């Protein structure tokens, strides 16, 4: 395979340059991707899952193009929210976060998301965070405050604001000059905490680096800030330079901006080559968010009888960089369309032929064009309707596309038709043989009332669920 030619086929929109760029990995043997994972303090809502479905399609697309991918995703299991909520429930931080981590794993499975090469928990990597903070202190980019917390000094990092296109001078300083919380917003662009000194609100959640990880450190009893978690874990498992870093657009500032400052401040090297961000899932034109209480969980959808893959399909119907408005009706529409696709796929019969090269080429072009899933899906419909491609080859080609789309065509089973319906279909067969079309129509109506449709084709009657 000609790898140069292959890689030219892929274009990705880089938030850093605000342009679509040709993709080429730093190391041709392996693409290194880091995805900011969930904060495991509650059920992950379906807006969040856009970020993970997007990262999944990205990874599948790269693999489809013959590239090996090393994908790391973190689990934020220590921050302000996890501590606060575990205390509210009277559980240890570990007990509490492990519960939501399990739920997250169940959800990604039902969305047919391929697990990353590695999941990594923040609490398993405190030492790497401490080491990184020590480097930043040594490089004079961080300082210790009166309460013992360590802050990053953003004025000393000249590229601060490049990713989010911030003009620091234009930002007003707030009174304290520092923000200790993980949850601050764009109006307060200030130094951020790398290490938070323990206070009573943290209860028994703390680490003491001087006793745990060797002496001679300025870091007293405390815990890491959210931003340092991702810099430390991504570099620990993927090295100092990554190919791709993903997350939702709300992470561009401050989280990813801060990751760049921390990582590049420590290594002096470019941290990430391509920054990719998905747009929001909205509800009534507002971001779906826990804080706005306008969210659905995947469980809510399942309880309504909706297949989680219909949500995946609905996401793929839009480009990842466009905002999409979530309404239950639209999702139900997507589910109907997906069922139709599955039905048509089953109708192609049991044999699998050869991948149609023309369609495969077009699919590669579309999906490689910054993951244009809407156009890739329309190609799938074109293929299904194409009279010049045999049923067996269609089947092989759909399974090939599905390596990227992940709609799980491979495991679709024909729905079991109830005995009652089967009997009526047999009777109708006989009525038609006897040219008793009146009876045949009556039987059709009876089949309909049982929730099934019947169609007469040259190969006989075809039954489908209404
Ligand atoms: P969090 O657990 O809040 O850090 O969010 C996990 C991921 O979901 C991040 O990449 C967020 O940017 C992303 N995200 C959060 N809300 C939405 C939304 N409404 N639509 C799309 N992505 C979102
Ligand atoms: Zn992160």
Coordinates of C-alpha atoms in Angstrom, one line a residue, residues 16-448:
X16 CA -5.5 25.7 15.7
X17 CA -5.2 26.9 12.1
X18 CA -9.0 27.2 11.6
X19 CA -8.5 25.4 8.3
X20 CA -9.0 22.0 6.8
X21 CA -5.5 20.5 6.6
X22 CA -4.0 17.4 5.0
X23 CA -3.5 14.8 7.7
X24 CA -0.1 13.1 8.1
X25 CA 0.9 11.5 11.4
X26 CA 4.1 12.4 13.2
X27 CA 5.1 8.8 13.3
X28 CA 3.8 7.0 10.1
X29 CA 3.6 3.7 12.1
X30 CA 1.1 4.9 14.6
X31 CA -1.4 7.8 15.0
X32 CA -1.6 9.0 18.6
X33 CA -4.9 10.4 19.7
X34 CA -6.1 11.7 23.1
X35 CA -9.7 12.3 23.9
X36 CA -10.9 14.2 27.0
X37 CA -13.1 11.7 28.7
X38 CA -16.0 12.1 31.1
X39 CA -16.1 13.5 34.6
X40 CA -17.6 10.5 36.3
X41 CA -19.9 12.3 38.8
X42 CA -23.3 11.5 37.2
X43 CA -24.7 9.7 34.2
X44 CA -23.1 11.0 31.1
X45 CA -25.8 12.8 29.0
X46 CA -26.4 12.2 25.3
X47 CA -24.8 15.6 24.4
X48 CA -21.6 14.3 25.9
X49 CA -21.9 11.2 23.7
X50 CA -21.6 13.3 20.6
X51 CA -17.9 13.9 21.7
X52 CA -17.3 10.2 22.0
X53 CA -19.2 9.1 18.9
X54 CA -17.2 11.7 16.9
X55 CA -13.9 10.4 18.3
X56 CA -15.0 6.9 17.5
X57 CA -15.8 7.7 13.9
X58 CA -12.5 9.5 13.6
X59 CA -10.5 6.6 14.9
X60 CA -12.5 4.1 12.7
X61 CA -11.8 6.3 9.6
X62 CA -8.1 6.4 10.3
X63 CA -8.0 2.6 10.7
X64 CA -10.1 2.2 7.6
X65 CA -7.3 4.0 5.8
X66 CA -4.8 1.4 7.0
X67 CA -3.4 3.4 9.9
X68 CA -2.6 2.0 13.3
X69 CA -4.2 4.1 16.0
X70 CA -3.2 4.4 19.7
X71 CA -6.1 6.1 21.4
X72 CA -6.1 7.2 25.0
X73 CA -9.1 8.5 26.9
X74 CA -9.1 9.7 30.5
X75 CA -11.7 9.4 33.2
X76 CA -11.8 12.4 35.5
X77 CA -12.4 10.8 38.8
X78 CA -11.2 13.6 41.0
X79 CA -12.3 17.3 40.7
X80 CA -14.6 19.7 42.5
X81 CA -17.8 17.9 41.2
X82 CA -16.8 14.4 42.0
X83 CA -15.7 15.3 45.5
X84 CA -18.8 17.4 46.2
X85 CA -21.3 14.7 44.9
X86 CA -19.6 11.8 46.5
X87 CA -19.8 13.6 49.9
X88 CA -23.5 14.3 49.3
X89 CA -24.1 10.6 48.8
X90 CA -21.9 9.6 51.7
X91 CA -19.7 7.4 49.6
X92 CA -15.9 7.3 49.1
X93 CA -14.7 9.0 46.0
X94 CA -13.6 5.6 44.6
X95 CA -17.0 3.9 45.2
X96 CA -18.8 6.9 43.8
X97 CA -16.8 7.3 40.6
X98 CA -16.6 3.6 39.9
X99 CA -20.3 3.4 39.7
X100 CA -20.6 6.1 37.0
X101 CA -17.5 4.7 35.2
X102 CA -19.3 1.4 34.8
X103 CA -22.4 3.2 33.5
X104 CA -20.3 5.0 31.0
X105 CA -18.7 1.7 29.8
X106 CA -22.2 0.2 29.4
X107 CA -23.3 3.2 27.4
X108 CA -20.4 3.3 25.0
X109 CA -21.0 -0.4 24.3
X110 CA -24.6 0.2 23.4
X111 CA -23.5 3.1 21.1
X112 CA -21.1 0.7 19.4
X113 CA -18.1 2.9 20.3
X114 CA -14.9 0.9 20.1
X115 CA -13.2 1.3 23.4
X116 CA -9.9 3.3 23.2
X117 CA -6.6 1.5 23.3
X118 CA -6.4 2.7 26.9
X119 CA -8.7 4.2 29.5
X120 CA -6.8 6.0 32.3
X121 CA -8.1 7.3 35.6
X122 CA -6.8 10.6 37.0
X123 CA -6.4 9.1 40.5
X124 CA -4.0 6.4 39.1
X125 CA -1.6 9.0 37.7
X126 CA -1.1 11.6 40.5
X127 CA 2.6 11.1 40.5
X128 CA 2.9 12.0 36.8
X129 CA 0.9 15.2 37.5
X130 CA 3.2 16.1 40.4
X131 CA 6.3 15.6 38.2
X132 CA 4.8 17.8 35.5
X133 CA 4.0 20.5 38.1
X134 CA 7.6 20.3 39.4
X135 CA 8.9 20.9 35.9
X136 CA 6.7 23.9 35.5
X137 CA 7.9 25.3 38.8
X138 CA 11.5 24.7 37.7
X139 CA 10.8 26.4 34.3
X140 CA 9.5 29.4 36.3
X141 CA 6.0 29.1 34.8
X142 CA 4.3 28.4 38.0
X143 CA 4.3 29.7 41.6
X144 CA 3.0 28.9 45.0
X145 CA 0.4 31.1 46.5
X146 CA -0.2 31.9 50.2
X147 CA -2.7 29.1 50.7
X148 CA -0.2 26.5 49.4
X149 CA -1.8 26.0 46.0
X150 CA 0.3 26.1 42.9
X151 CA -0.8 28.3 39.9
X152 CA 0.3 28.5 36.3
X153 CA 1.5 32.0 35.5
X154 CA -0.1 32.5 32.1
X155 CA 1.7 35.8 31.4
X156 CA 4.9 33.9 31.3
X157 CA 3.7 31.6 28.5
X158 CA 3.8 33.7 25.3
X159 CA 1.6 31.5 23.2
X160 CA -1.3 31.6 25.7
X161 CA -4.6 32.1 23.9
X162 CA -3.5 30.9 20.4
X163 CA -6.0 27.9 20.3
X164 CA -9.0 29.9 21.4
X165 CA -7.9 33.1 19.7
X166 CA -8.0 35.0 22.9
X167 CA -6.7 38.5 23.4
X168 CA -5.4 38.4 26.9
X169 CA -4.9 42.1 27.2
X170 CA -8.6 42.6 26.4
X171 CA -9.6 40.4 29.3
X172 CA -10.4 42.1 32.6
X173 CA -8.6 40.8 35.7
X174 CA -10.8 39.8 38.5
X175 CA -10.2 40.9 42.1
X176 CA -8.3 37.9 43.4
X177 CA -6.3 37.5 40.3
X178 CA -6.6 33.8 40.5
X179 CA -9.3 31.2 40.0
X180 CA -9.1 28.1 42.2
X181 CA -12.2 26.4 40.9
X182 CA -12.2 24.1 37.9
X183 CA -15.4 25.7 36.7
X184 CA -14.6 29.2 35.7
X185 CA -15.7 30.8 32.5
X186 CA -14.4 32.9 29.7
X187 CA -14.9 36.2 31.4
X188 CA -12.3 35.4 34.0
X189 CA -9.1 34.6 32.1
X190 CA -6.6 34.2 34.9
X191 CA -3.9 32.0 36.3
X192 CA -5.3 28.6 36.9
X193 CA -4.6 26.0 39.6
X194 CA -2.2 23.2 38.9
X195 CA -2.3 21.9 42.5
X196 CA -5.0 22.8 45.0
X197 CA -4.0 22.9 48.6
X198 CA -6.3 20.8 50.8
X199 CA -9.1 22.5 52.5
X200 CA -11.9 21.2 54.7
X201 CA -14.3 20.8 51.8
X202 CA -12.1 18.1 50.3
X203 CA -12.6 15.8 53.3
X204 CA -10.4 12.8 53.0
X205 CA -9.5 13.4 49.3
X206 CA -5.9 14.5 49.2
X207 CA -2.4 13.4 48.3
X208 CA 0.8 14.4 50.0
X209 CA 3.5 14.5 47.4
X210 CA 6.4 15.0 49.9
X211 CA 5.6 11.7 51.7
X212 CA 4.2 9.7 48.7
X213 CA 6.5 10.6 45.8
X214 CA 9.8 11.6 47.4
X215 CA 10.9 14.6 49.3
X216 CA 12.0 18.1 48.0
X217 CA 8.8 19.4 46.5
X218 CA 6.9 22.6 47.0
X219 CA 3.7 20.6 46.7
X220 CA 1.9 20.2 50.0
X221 CA -1.1 18.2 50.9
X222 CA -3.7 18.7 48.1
X223 CA -5.0 17.4 44.8
X224 CA -4.4 18.2 41.1
X225 CA -6.4 20.7 39.1
X226 CA -8.5 19.3 36.2
X227 CA -6.3 20.7 33.4
X228 CA -3.0 19.2 34.6
X229 CA -4.7 15.8 34.7
X230 CA -5.0 15.7 30.9
X231 CA -1.6 17.1 30.1
X232 CA 0.1 14.6 32.4
X233 CA -1.9 11.5 31.3
X234 CA -1.7 12.2 27.6
X235 CA 2.0 12.7 27.7
X236 CA 2.6 9.7 30.0
X237 CA 0.8 7.3 27.6
X238 CA 1.4 8.9 24.2
X239 CA 4.6 10.9 24.5
X240 CA 5.3 14.6 24.4
X241 CA 3.8 15.1 21.0
X242 CA 0.4 13.9 19.9
X243 CA -1.2 13.8 16.5
X244 CA -4.8 14.5 17.4
X245 CA -6.5 15.8 20.5
X246 CA -10.3 15.8 20.6
X247 CA -13.1 17.2 22.7
X248 CA -16.2 19.3 22.5
X249 CA -15.9 23.0 21.5
X250 CA -16.6 24.1 25.1
X251 CA -13.2 22.5 26.0
X252 CA -11.2 24.8 23.7
X253 CA -11.2 27.4 26.4
X254 CA -9.9 27.1 29.1
X255 CA -9.2 23.4 29.2
X256 CA -7.3 22.8 26.0
X257 CA -5.7 26.2 26.1
X258 CA -4.4 25.3 29.6
X259 CA -3.3 21.9 28.4
X260 CA -1.1 23.5 25.7
X261 CA 0.4 25.9 28.2
X262 CA 1.2 23.2 30.7
X263 CA 2.6 20.6 28.2
X264 CA 4.5 23.0 26.0
X265 CA 5.7 25.0 29.0
X266 CA 7.2 21.8 30.4
X267 CA 8.7 20.3 27.2
X268 CA 9.3 23.2 24.9
X269 CA 7.8 21.2 22.0
X270 CA 4.5 21.5 20.1
X271 CA 2.1 19.4 22.1
X272 CA -0.6 18.6 19.5
X273 CA -0.5 18.7 15.7
X274 CA -4.3 18.6 15.1
X275 CA -6.9 19.9 17.5
X276 CA -10.4 18.6 16.6
X277 CA -13.6 19.7 18.3
X278 CA -17.2 18.7 17.9
X279 CA -20.1 21.2 18.1
X280 CA -22.9 21.0 20.6
X281 CA -26.1 19.1 20.8
X282 CA -28.6 21.8 21.6
X283 CA -32.1 21.8 23.2
X284 CA -34.3 24.7 22.4
X285 CA -31.2 26.5 21.0
X286 CA -29.3 26.1 24.3
X287 CA -26.4 23.7 24.9
X288 CA -27.6 20.4 26.4
X289 CA -26.0 20.5 29.8
X290 CA -26.3 19.2 33.3
X291 CA -26.4 22.7 34.7
X292 CA -29.4 23.7 32.5
X293 CA -31.3 20.5 33.4
X294 CA -32.3 20.1 29.8
X295 CA -30.6 16.8 29.2
X296 CA -31.5 13.2 28.3
X297 CA -29.4 10.2 29.3
X298 CA -29.0 7.1 27.1
X299 CA -31.1 5.3 29.7
X300 CA -34.0 7.8 29.1
X301 CA -33.9 6.9 25.5
X302 CA -33.8 3.2 26.1
X303 CA -36.7 3.5 28.5
X304 CA -38.7 5.1 25.7
X305 CA -37.9 2.0 23.6
X306 CA -35.4 3.8 21.4
X307 CA -32.4 1.9 20.1
X308 CA -29.2 3.7 21.2
X309 CA -27.9 3.1 17.7
X310 CA -30.7 5.4 16.4
X311 CA -29.0 8.1 18.4
X312 CA -25.7 7.3 16.8
X313 CA -27.4 7.3 13.4
X314 CA -29.0 10.7 14.2
X315 CA -25.6 12.1 15.1
X316 CA -24.0 10.8 11.9
X317 CA -26.8 12.5 9.9
X318 CA -25.1 15.9 10.8
X319 CA -21.5 16.9 10.3
X320 CA -19.7 16.9 13.6
X321 CA -18.9 20.7 13.3
X322 CA -22.5 21.8 13.0
X323 CA -24.8 22.4 15.9
X324 CA -27.8 20.1 16.1
X325 CA -31.0 20.6 17.9
X326 CA -32.2 17.6 19.8
X327 CA -35.9 16.8 19.7
X328 CA -37.4 13.5 20.5
X329 CA -39.5 13.5 17.3
X330 CA -36.4 13.9 15.1
X331 CA -34.7 11.0 16.9
X332 CA -37.8 8.8 16.3
X333 CA -37.6 9.8 12.6
X334 CA -34.0 8.7 12.6
X335 CA -34.9 5.4 14.2
X336 CA -37.6 4.8 11.5
X337 CA -35.0 5.5 8.8
X338 CA -32.4 3.2 10.4
X339 CA -35.0 0.4 10.7
X340 CA -35.7 0.8 7.0
X341 CA -32.0 0.6 6.2
X342 CA -31.7 -2.6 8.4
X343 CA -34.8 -4.0 6.6
X344 CA -33.3 -3.3 3.2
X345 CA -30.0 -4.9 4.3
X346 CA -31.8 -8.0 5.4
X347 CA -33.7 -8.1 2.2
X348 CA -30.4 -8.5 0.3
X349 CA -30.2 -12.1 1.4
X350 CA -27.7 -14.1 3.3
X351 CA -24.7 -14.2 0.9
X352 CA -21.9 -11.7 0.9
X353 CA -20.2 -10.9 -2.4
X354 CA -17.4 -8.5 -3.2
X355 CA -16.9 -4.8 -2.1
X356 CA -17.8 -2.5 -5.0
X357 CA -14.5 -0.6 -5.6
X358 CA -16.2 2.5 -7.1
X359 CA -18.5 3.0 -4.1
X360 CA -15.6 2.3 -1.7
X361 CA -13.5 5.0 -3.4
X362 CA -16.3 7.5 -3.0
X363 CA -16.9 6.5 0.6
X364 CA -13.2 7.0 1.4
X365 CA -13.3 10.4 -0.2
X366 CA -16.4 11.5 1.7
X367 CA -15.5 10.2 5.1
X368 CA -11.9 11.3 4.6
X369 CA -13.1 14.9 3.9
X370 CA -13.2 16.0 7.5
X371 CA -15.6 13.1 8.4
X372 CA -18.4 14.1 6.2
X373 CA -20.8 11.5 7.6
X374 CA -24.0 13.1 6.1
X375 CA -22.6 12.6 2.6
X376 CA -21.3 9.1 3.5
X377 CA -24.8 8.2 4.6
X378 CA -26.3 9.5 1.4
X379 CA -23.9 7.3 -0.5
X380 CA -25.1 4.3 1.5
X381 CA -28.7 5.0 0.3
X382 CA -27.5 5.4 -3.3
X383 CA -25.7 2.1 -3.1
X384 CA -28.8 0.3 -1.7
X385 CA -30.9 1.7 -4.5
X386 CA -28.4 1.1 -7.3
X387 CA -29.8 -1.5 -9.8
X388 CA -26.3 -2.1 -11.3
X389 CA -24.8 -3.5 -8.1
X390 CA -25.8 -7.1 -7.2
X391 CA -27.4 -7.8 -3.8
X392 CA -24.4 -9.8 -2.6
X393 CA -22.0 -7.1 -3.5
X394 CA -24.2 -4.5 -1.9
X395 CA -24.1 -6.5 1.3
X396 CA -20.3 -6.7 1.2
X397 CA -20.0 -2.9 0.5
X398 CA -22.4 -2.0 3.3
X399 CA -20.4 -4.0 5.8
X400 CA -17.3 -2.3 4.5
X401 CA -18.8 1.2 5.1
X402 CA -20.0 0.1 8.5
X403 CA -16.4 -0.4 9.7
X404 CA -16.5 3.4 9.9
X405 CA -20.2 4.2 10.5
X406 CA -20.5 1.6 13.3
X407 CA -24.3 1.0 12.8
X408 CA -23.7 -2.7 13.5
X409 CA -25.2 -4.1 10.3
X410 CA -23.3 -7.3 10.9
X411 CA -25.4 -8.3 13.9
X412 CA -28.8 -7.4 12.6
X413 CA -31.1 -10.3 12.8
X414 CA -34.4 -10.7 11.0
X415 CA -37.1 -10.1 13.5
X416 CA -38.9 -13.3 14.5
X417 CA -42.3 -13.3 12.8
X418 CA -45.0 -14.5 15.1
X419 CA -46.6 -17.9 14.4
X420 CA -50.0 -16.3 13.9
X421 CA -48.7 -14.0 11.2
X422 CA -46.8 -16.9 9.5
X423 CA -50.1 -18.9 9.4
X424 CA -52.0 -16.1 7.7
X425 CA -49.2 -15.6 5.2
X426 CA -49.4 -19.3 4.3
X427 CA -53.2 -19.1 3.9
X428 CA -52.8 -16.0 1.7
X429 CA -50.2 -17.9 -0.4
X430 CA -52.8 -20.6 -1.0
X431 CA -55.6 -18.1 -1.7
X432 CA -53.3 -16.4 -4.3
X433 CA -52.5 -19.8 -5.9
X434 CA -56.2 -20.4 -6.2
X435 CA -56.7 -16.9 -7.6
X436 CA -59.0 -16.0 -4.7
X437 CA -57.9 -12.4 -4.6
X438 CA -60.7 -11.3 -2.4
X439 CA -59.7 -13.7 0.3
X440 CA -56.0 -12.7 -0.3
X441 CA -57.0 -9.0 0.5
X442 CA -58.9 -9.9 3.6
X443 CA -55.9 -11.9 4.8
X444 CA -53.6 -9.0 4.1
X445 CA -55.8 -6.7 6.3
X446 CA -55.6 -9.3 9.1
X447 CA -51.8 -9.4 8.8
X448 CA -51.8 -5.6 8.9

